[in-house]
Coordinates of C-alpha atoms and ligand atoms in Angstrom, one line a residue:
M1 CA -43.9 -70.7 -40.6
T2 CA -46.6 -73.1 -40.3
T3 CA -49.2 -74.3 -42.8
Q4 CA -53.1 -74.2 -42.3
K5 CA -53.2 -77.4 -40.1
N6 CA -50.3 -76.1 -38.0
R7 CA -47.7 -78.4 -39.7
P8 CA -44.3 -76.6 -39.7
M9 CA -43.3 -75.6 -43.2
G10 CA -39.8 -76.6 -44.7
P11 CA -37.2 -74.0 -45.0
M12 CA -37.6 -73.4 -48.8
T13 CA -41.3 -73.0 -48.3
T14 CA -40.7 -70.6 -45.6
A15 CA -38.0 -68.7 -47.6
I16 CA -40.4 -68.5 -50.6
H17 CA -43.6 -67.5 -48.8
A18 CA -42.9 -65.8 -45.6
G19 CA -43.8 -62.1 -45.5
E20 CA -45.4 -62.4 -49.1
A21 CA -49.0 -62.7 -50.4
P22 CA -50.5 -62.0 -53.7
D23 CA -51.1 -58.2 -54.0
P24 CA -54.6 -57.6 -53.0
A25 CA -55.0 -54.4 -55.4
T26 CA -53.6 -56.3 -58.5
G27 CA -53.5 -60.0 -57.9
A28 CA -49.7 -59.8 -58.7
S29 CA -48.1 -62.9 -57.8
A30 CA -44.6 -61.4 -57.4
P31 CA -44.1 -59.0 -54.4
P32 CA -44.7 -55.2 -55.2
L33 CA -41.9 -52.6 -54.7
H34 CA -43.5 -49.8 -52.8
M35 CA -41.1 -46.9 -53.5
S36 CA -43.1 -44.5 -51.4
S37 CA -41.6 -42.3 -48.4
T38 CA -45.0 -41.4 -47.0
F39 CA -48.2 -42.9 -46.7
V40 CA -51.9 -41.4 -46.8
T41 CA -53.0 -41.8 -43.1
D42 CA -56.2 -41.5 -41.0
Q43 CA -54.3 -40.7 -37.9
V44 CA -55.1 -36.9 -37.2
A45 CA -51.7 -36.5 -35.3
G46 CA -48.6 -38.0 -33.8
F47 CA -45.2 -37.6 -35.2
S48 CA -42.8 -39.1 -32.8
A49 CA -41.3 -42.7 -32.2
H50 CA -43.3 -42.8 -29.1
D51 CA -46.6 -42.5 -31.0
L52 CA -45.5 -45.2 -33.3
E53 CA -48.0 -47.9 -34.3
G54 CA -47.3 -48.6 -37.9
G55 CA -46.7 -52.0 -39.6
D56 CA -50.1 -53.9 -39.5
N57 CA -51.8 -50.7 -38.1
G58 CA -50.9 -48.8 -41.2
F59 CA -48.0 -47.1 -42.6
L60 CA -46.9 -43.6 -41.9
Y61 CA -43.4 -42.6 -43.1
A62 CA -40.6 -44.9 -44.5
R63 CA -38.2 -44.2 -41.7
W64 CA -40.8 -45.8 -39.5
D65 CA -41.6 -48.6 -41.8
N66 CA -42.3 -49.5 -45.6
P67 CA -44.4 -52.4 -46.8
T68 CA -41.5 -53.8 -49.0
V69 CA -39.0 -53.5 -46.1
A70 CA -41.6 -55.1 -43.8
M71 CA -41.9 -58.1 -46.1
L72 CA -38.2 -58.8 -45.9
E73 CA -38.4 -58.3 -42.2
K74 CA -41.1 -60.9 -41.9
K75 CA -39.1 -63.3 -44.2
I76 CA -35.9 -63.0 -42.2
A77 CA -37.7 -63.4 -38.9
A78 CA -39.3 -66.6 -40.3
L79 CA -36.0 -67.9 -41.4
Q80 CA -34.3 -67.1 -38.1
S81 CA -37.5 -68.5 -36.2
T82 CA -37.7 -65.3 -34.2
E83 CA -40.8 -63.1 -33.6
A84 CA -39.4 -60.0 -35.2
C85 CA -36.8 -58.4 -37.3
L86 CA -35.5 -55.0 -38.0
C87 CA -33.9 -54.4 -41.4
T88 CA -31.1 -51.6 -41.6
A89 CA -29.0 -49.7 -44.1
S90 CA -26.0 -52.1 -43.7
G91 CA -24.6 -54.8 -41.4
M92 CA -22.7 -51.9 -39.7
A93 CA -25.9 -50.1 -39.1
A94 CA -27.4 -53.5 -37.5
A95 CA -24.3 -53.7 -35.0
T96 CA -24.9 -49.9 -34.2
A97 CA -28.5 -50.4 -33.7
I98 CA -27.8 -53.1 -31.1
F99 CA -25.1 -51.2 -29.2
L100 CA -26.8 -47.9 -29.3
T101 CA -30.2 -49.2 -28.3
F102 CA -29.0 -51.6 -25.5
L103 CA -26.0 -49.7 -23.9
S104 CA -25.7 -46.4 -22.2
A105 CA -22.9 -44.6 -20.3
G106 CA -21.5 -46.6 -17.5
D107 CA -22.6 -50.0 -18.9
H108 CA -20.1 -52.7 -19.9
V109 CA -20.2 -54.9 -23.1
I110 CA -18.2 -57.9 -23.8
V111 CA -17.3 -58.3 -27.5
S112 CA -15.4 -60.9 -29.4
D113 CA -11.7 -60.1 -29.7
V114 CA -11.8 -61.2 -33.2
S115 CA -14.7 -60.0 -35.6
Y116 CA -15.6 -58.3 -38.7
A117 CA -13.1 -55.4 -38.6
G118 CA -15.7 -52.8 -38.8
V119 CA -17.5 -54.0 -35.7
A120 CA -14.2 -54.4 -33.8
E121 CA -13.4 -50.7 -34.6
L122 CA -16.9 -49.5 -33.7
A123 CA -16.7 -51.3 -30.2
R124 CA -13.1 -50.3 -29.4
E125 CA -13.0 -46.7 -30.8
T126 CA -16.6 -45.4 -30.7
L127 CA -18.4 -46.9 -27.7
P128 CA -15.7 -45.7 -25.2
R129 CA -16.3 -42.2 -26.4
F130 CA -19.8 -42.6 -25.1
G131 CA -18.9 -43.8 -21.7
V132 CA -19.4 -47.6 -22.3
E133 CA -16.8 -49.9 -20.9
V134 CA -15.6 -52.5 -23.5
S135 CA -13.9 -55.8 -23.1
A136 CA -12.5 -57.7 -26.1
V137 CA -12.4 -61.4 -25.2
N138 CA -11.6 -64.6 -27.0
M139 CA -15.1 -66.0 -27.0
S140 CA -13.9 -69.6 -27.8
D141 CA -12.4 -69.5 -24.3
L142 CA -15.3 -69.7 -21.9
T143 CA -13.2 -69.3 -18.8
A144 CA -12.1 -65.9 -20.3
V145 CA -15.7 -65.0 -21.0
A146 CA -17.0 -65.8 -17.5
A147 CA -13.9 -63.8 -16.0
A148 CA -14.8 -60.8 -18.0
I149 CA -18.3 -60.3 -16.6
R150 CA -18.8 -57.3 -14.4
P151 CA -22.0 -56.2 -12.3
N152 CA -22.6 -53.7 -15.1
T153 CA -22.3 -56.0 -18.1
R154 CA -25.4 -55.4 -20.0
L155 CA -24.7 -57.2 -23.4
I156 CA -22.3 -59.9 -24.6
H157 CA -21.9 -59.6 -28.4
T158 CA -20.5 -62.7 -30.2
E159 CA -19.8 -63.7 -33.8
S160 CA -19.7 -67.2 -35.0
P161 CA -17.8 -68.4 -37.0
V162 CA -15.7 -65.3 -36.8
N163 CA -14.6 -63.2 -39.7
P164 CA -12.0 -63.8 -41.1
I165 CA -10.4 -66.9 -39.3
G166 CA -13.5 -69.3 -38.9
R167 CA -13.1 -69.7 -35.2
L168 CA -16.4 -70.8 -33.4
T169 CA -18.2 -69.6 -30.2
D170 CA -20.3 -72.2 -28.0
L171 CA -23.3 -69.8 -28.3
A172 CA -25.6 -72.0 -26.0
A173 CA -22.7 -71.5 -23.0
V174 CA -22.5 -67.8 -23.6
S175 CA -26.1 -67.4 -23.6
A176 CA -26.1 -69.1 -20.3
F177 CA -23.5 -66.6 -18.8
A178 CA -25.5 -63.8 -20.2
R179 CA -28.7 -64.9 -18.7
A180 CA -27.3 -65.5 -15.3
A181 CA -25.6 -61.8 -15.4
G182 CA -28.9 -60.1 -16.5
A183 CA -27.3 -59.3 -19.8
L184 CA -28.5 -59.8 -23.4
H185 CA -26.6 -62.0 -25.8
S186 CA -26.4 -60.6 -29.3
S187 CA -24.7 -62.7 -32.0
D188 CA -23.5 -61.8 -35.6
A189 CA -24.4 -64.9 -37.7
T190 CA -23.4 -63.4 -41.0
F191 CA -20.9 -66.3 -41.8
A192 CA -23.4 -69.0 -40.9
S193 CA -26.6 -67.3 -42.3
P194 CA -30.0 -68.2 -40.7
L195 CA -29.6 -71.7 -42.1
G196 CA -26.3 -72.4 -40.2
M197 CA -27.4 -72.3 -36.7
D198 CA -30.8 -72.3 -34.7
T199 CA -29.6 -69.3 -32.7
V200 CA -33.1 -69.1 -30.9
A201 CA -32.6 -72.7 -29.5
L202 CA -29.0 -71.7 -28.7
G203 CA -30.5 -68.8 -26.4
V204 CA -29.3 -66.0 -28.4
D205 CA -31.4 -62.8 -27.9
L206 CA -30.5 -60.9 -31.1
T207 CA -29.3 -62.4 -34.2
M208 CA -27.6 -59.9 -36.4
H209 CA -26.7 -60.4 -40.2
S210 CA -25.1 -58.4 -42.9
I211 CA -27.7 -59.2 -45.5
T212 CA -25.4 -57.7 -48.1
K213 CA -23.9 -61.4 -47.9
Y214 CA -25.7 -64.8 -47.8
I215 CA -29.3 -63.4 -47.4
G216 CA -29.1 -61.1 -50.4
G217 CA -26.7 -63.6 -52.0
H218 CA -26.1 -61.8 -55.2
G219 CA -23.6 -59.1 -54.4
D220 CA -26.0 -56.4 -55.6
A221 CA -27.3 -54.6 -52.4
V222 CA -25.9 -53.7 -49.1
G223 CA -28.1 -54.1 -46.0
G224 CA -28.3 -55.4 -42.4
A225 CA -30.8 -57.1 -40.2
V226 CA -31.3 -57.9 -36.4
A227 CA -33.7 -60.6 -35.6
G228 CA -35.1 -61.4 -32.1
R229 CA -38.1 -61.0 -29.7
A230 CA -40.8 -58.5 -30.6
D231 CA -40.3 -56.1 -27.6
L232 CA -36.5 -56.0 -28.3
V233 CA -37.0 -55.2 -32.1
A234 CA -39.6 -52.6 -31.4
R235 CA -37.0 -50.7 -29.0
M236 CA -34.4 -51.0 -31.7
R237 CA -36.7 -49.6 -34.3
A238 CA -37.5 -46.5 -32.3
E239 CA -34.1 -45.8 -31.6
A240 CA -32.2 -47.1 -34.6
S241 CA -34.6 -46.4 -37.5
I242 CA -36.6 -43.5 -36.4
H243 CA -34.0 -41.6 -34.4
H244 CA -30.5 -42.7 -36.0
G245 CA -32.1 -43.0 -39.4
G246 CA -30.1 -45.9 -40.9
I247 CA -33.0 -47.5 -42.7
L248 CA -33.0 -50.1 -45.6
S249 CA -34.2 -48.5 -48.8
P250 CA -37.3 -50.3 -50.2
F251 CA -35.4 -51.2 -53.5
N252 CA -32.6 -53.0 -51.6
A253 CA -35.3 -54.8 -49.4
W254 CA -37.0 -55.8 -52.8
L255 CA -33.8 -57.2 -54.3
I256 CA -32.7 -58.9 -51.0
S257 CA -36.1 -60.5 -50.6
R258 CA -35.7 -62.1 -54.0
G259 CA -32.4 -63.5 -53.0
A260 CA -33.7 -64.5 -49.6
A261 CA -36.3 -66.7 -51.5
T262 CA -33.7 -69.2 -52.6
L263 CA -31.5 -69.0 -49.5
P264 CA -31.9 -72.6 -48.1
L265 CA -31.2 -74.0 -51.5
R266 CA -28.2 -71.8 -52.0
M267 CA -26.8 -72.5 -48.5
K268 CA -26.9 -76.4 -49.4
A269 CA -24.9 -75.7 -52.6
H270 CA -22.5 -73.2 -50.9
Q271 CA -21.9 -76.1 -48.2
Q272 CA -21.3 -78.7 -50.8
G273 CA -18.9 -76.6 -52.9
A274 CA -16.9 -75.3 -49.9
Q275 CA -16.5 -78.9 -48.5
T276 CA -15.1 -80.1 -51.9
V277 CA -13.0 -77.2 -52.2
A278 CA -11.7 -77.3 -48.6
E279 CA -10.7 -81.0 -48.9
W280 CA -8.8 -80.4 -52.1
L281 CA -7.0 -77.3 -50.5
E282 CA -5.8 -79.6 -47.8
T283 CA -4.1 -81.7 -50.2
H284 CA -2.4 -78.8 -52.1
P285 CA 1.5 -78.7 -51.5
Q286 CA 1.4 -74.8 -51.3
V287 CA -1.3 -74.8 -48.6
T288 CA -0.2 -75.1 -44.9
K289 CA -3.4 -74.9 -43.2
V290 CA -7.2 -75.1 -44.0
I291 CA -9.8 -73.9 -41.5
Y292 CA -13.5 -74.9 -42.3
P293 CA -16.0 -76.1 -39.9
G294 CA -16.9 -79.1 -42.2
L295 CA -13.5 -80.7 -42.0
A296 CA -12.5 -83.0 -39.3
S297 CA -9.3 -81.0 -39.0
H298 CA -11.1 -77.9 -37.7
P299 CA -10.0 -77.4 -34.0
Q300 CA -13.6 -77.1 -33.0
A301 CA -14.9 -79.8 -35.2
D302 CA -17.1 -81.3 -32.3
L303 CA -18.7 -77.8 -31.6
A304 CA -19.2 -77.3 -35.3
A305 CA -20.9 -80.8 -35.6
T306 CA -23.5 -80.0 -32.7
Q307 CA -24.1 -76.4 -33.2
M308 CA -24.0 -75.9 -37.0
R309 CA -26.7 -77.4 -39.2
N310 CA -24.9 -76.0 -42.3
T311 CA -21.3 -75.3 -42.4
S312 CA -21.7 -72.5 -45.0
G313 CA -19.1 -71.5 -47.7
M314 CA -16.5 -69.6 -45.8
I315 CA -13.0 -71.2 -45.8
S316 CA -9.7 -69.5 -44.5
F317 CA -6.4 -71.0 -45.6
Q318 CA -2.7 -70.3 -45.1
V319 CA 0.1 -70.7 -47.7
G320 CA 3.1 -69.8 -45.5
D321 CA 4.7 -66.6 -44.2
A322 CA 3.4 -63.1 -44.9
A323 CA 5.9 -62.7 -48.0
T324 CA 4.5 -66.0 -49.4
G325 CA 0.8 -64.8 -48.7
Q326 CA 1.5 -61.5 -50.5
R327 CA 3.2 -63.1 -53.6
I328 CA 0.3 -65.5 -53.9
A329 CA -2.3 -62.8 -53.5
Q330 CA -0.7 -61.1 -56.6
Q331 CA -0.7 -64.2 -58.5
M332 CA -4.5 -64.3 -57.8
I333 CA -5.0 -60.7 -58.9
D334 CA -2.9 -61.7 -62.2
R335 CA -4.4 -65.1 -62.9
L336 CA -7.8 -65.8 -61.4
Q337 CA -10.5 -66.1 -64.1
I338 CA -13.6 -67.2 -62.2
V339 CA -12.9 -66.2 -58.5
H340 CA -13.0 -62.5 -58.0
Y341 CA -10.2 -61.0 -55.8
A342 CA -12.5 -58.8 -53.7
V343 CA -13.7 -58.3 -50.3
S344 CA -17.3 -59.3 -49.2
L345 CA -18.8 -62.7 -49.1
G346 CA -21.8 -64.9 -49.4
H347 CA -22.5 -64.0 -53.2
H348 CA -23.2 -66.5 -56.0
R349 CA -19.7 -65.6 -57.3
S350 CA -16.7 -66.9 -55.5
L351 CA -14.6 -64.1 -53.7
I352 CA -11.2 -64.4 -52.2
F353 CA -9.0 -61.8 -50.1
W354 CA -5.8 -61.9 -48.5
M355 CA -6.0 -60.8 -44.8
E356 CA -2.6 -60.3 -43.2
T357 CA -2.3 -60.8 -39.5
A358 CA 0.1 -57.9 -38.8
G359 CA -2.1 -55.3 -40.6
L360 CA -5.3 -56.6 -39.0
M361 CA -3.7 -56.3 -35.4
D362 CA -2.6 -52.8 -36.1
T363 CA -5.8 -51.3 -37.7
S364 CA -8.6 -53.4 -35.9
F365 CA -7.9 -56.1 -33.2
H366 CA -4.9 -54.9 -31.3
L367 CA -4.4 -58.3 -29.8
K368 CA -1.3 -59.1 -27.6
G369 CA 0.0 -62.0 -25.5
D370 CA -2.3 -65.1 -25.2
Q371 CA -5.1 -63.6 -27.4
L372 CA -2.5 -62.9 -30.2
E373 CA -1.3 -66.5 -29.8
A374 CA -4.8 -67.9 -29.9
Y375 CA -5.4 -65.7 -33.2
R376 CA -2.1 -67.1 -34.8
A377 CA -3.1 -70.6 -33.9
Y378 CA -5.8 -70.1 -36.5
A379 CA -4.3 -67.6 -38.8
G380 CA -0.6 -67.8 -38.9
D381 CA 0.8 -64.6 -40.6
G382 CA -2.3 -64.2 -42.6
V383 CA -5.2 -66.0 -44.2
F384 CA -6.9 -66.1 -47.6
R385 CA -10.5 -65.7 -46.7
L386 CA -12.3 -67.5 -49.5
S387 CA -16.2 -67.3 -50.0
V388 CA -17.0 -70.4 -52.1
G389 CA -19.7 -69.3 -54.6
L390 CA -22.3 -71.3 -56.6
E391 CA -20.1 -72.3 -59.5
E392 CA -19.2 -76.1 -59.9
A393 CA -16.5 -76.8 -57.5
P394 CA -14.0 -78.3 -60.0
D395 CA -14.2 -75.0 -61.9
V396 CA -13.3 -73.0 -58.7
I397 CA -10.5 -75.6 -58.0
A398 CA -9.1 -75.4 -61.3
D399 CA -8.9 -71.6 -61.1
L400 CA -7.4 -71.5 -57.5
D401 CA -4.9 -74.0 -58.8
L402 CA -3.8 -71.6 -61.4
A403 CA -2.8 -69.0 -58.7
L404 CA -1.5 -71.3 -56.1
S405 CA 1.2 -73.0 -58.4
Ligands
LIG501 C1 -19.8 -57.6 -43.9 C2 -20.0 -58.0 -42.4 C3 -20.5 -57.0 -41.6 C4 -21.0 -55.6 -42.1 O1 -22.0 -55.5 -42.9 P1 -22.0 -54.4 -44.1 O2 -23.3 -54.9 -44.6 O3 -20.8 -54.6 -45.0 O4 -22.0 -53.3 -43.2 C5 -20.7 -57.3 -40.2 N1 -20.4 -58.6 -39.7 C6 -19.8 -59.5 -40.5 C7 -19.5 -60.9 -40.0 C8 -19.7 -59.3 -41.9 O5 -19.1 -60.1 -42.6

């Protein structure tokens, strides 16, 4: 966002004001919630995705677009410095929007061999049923990425940092591979949030978020987003919203906009809290390894320093073998008073969950040989995925200490 004199606005000003304006009908300063599925129109006919104008040319039907959802789309596009954004019913609907818009039978896609489990399963189990060839590659190994490219590669889908182990991908390098191959580069930046990386500068074509996580930030609404060039987003809107129908409800868009308005402030606090907790975990006798991009001990600390402008609030740590992990997980369930033992992440409340390597391999990743070894180098027999919330770090530390002893 820029001011009247073309001066670039700061991230907080952008987060608060992008997409919003006082309501012209009432003067309301806070954004209205338009719970309307249809809109009175002066277009005599036209009821196909191919006739779509919508948006600034007038709204038609909420599966095309809705003013409250459009407000959030503008806000996220501004935060991610892209031309446009499509919001979806969930992060998974955002991944589906990317895959089913830009891939057809006979195409090849390269996905990260470690990713959010739902995305891993969607790529490995669903896409092949529709004739799409899928390669799952360790995206931190650029030689492996280059070797996986085929003449029919249309899309490279990365995730950085990867859920749940915090491994990073050199996004600029992968963007260069994709460009040379005539493929698109989509990247799931949920762990980093829009504040974490300037994905546009890193050459990413489509930046995906589960807005259930940091962008919403309060654990009360599920949603997804894909931000990128206007022409790519328009194609996704026609396929994913209008035809597949996985739209974000206006109510969720309104809640998530309210969260997004404080995102830069929250990300600073998440980073600060996570740094303190990660440094404390490194000194705890029960903890055998801590992975956090803000630690000098992160195996890709140099890449973290050049690529990430905020290292976010996601920590993974180990406590020994799988049996020890399970015992500590049970102690967490029994003893934690502040940190919730629950899946999800990026909320104002701290959340923790035990992710055992063997189980994830069976259900989601199916890694063998070198790829399994590379996973285990980060995760051992399993990790605690800790999403450090906005509570004071000493309180989070005292709570974790109860469960680790
Ligand atoms: C949670 C998550 C998703 C899926 O998002 P939902 O909103 O739960 O559908 C995708 N990618 C990452 C990295 C996630 O953490």
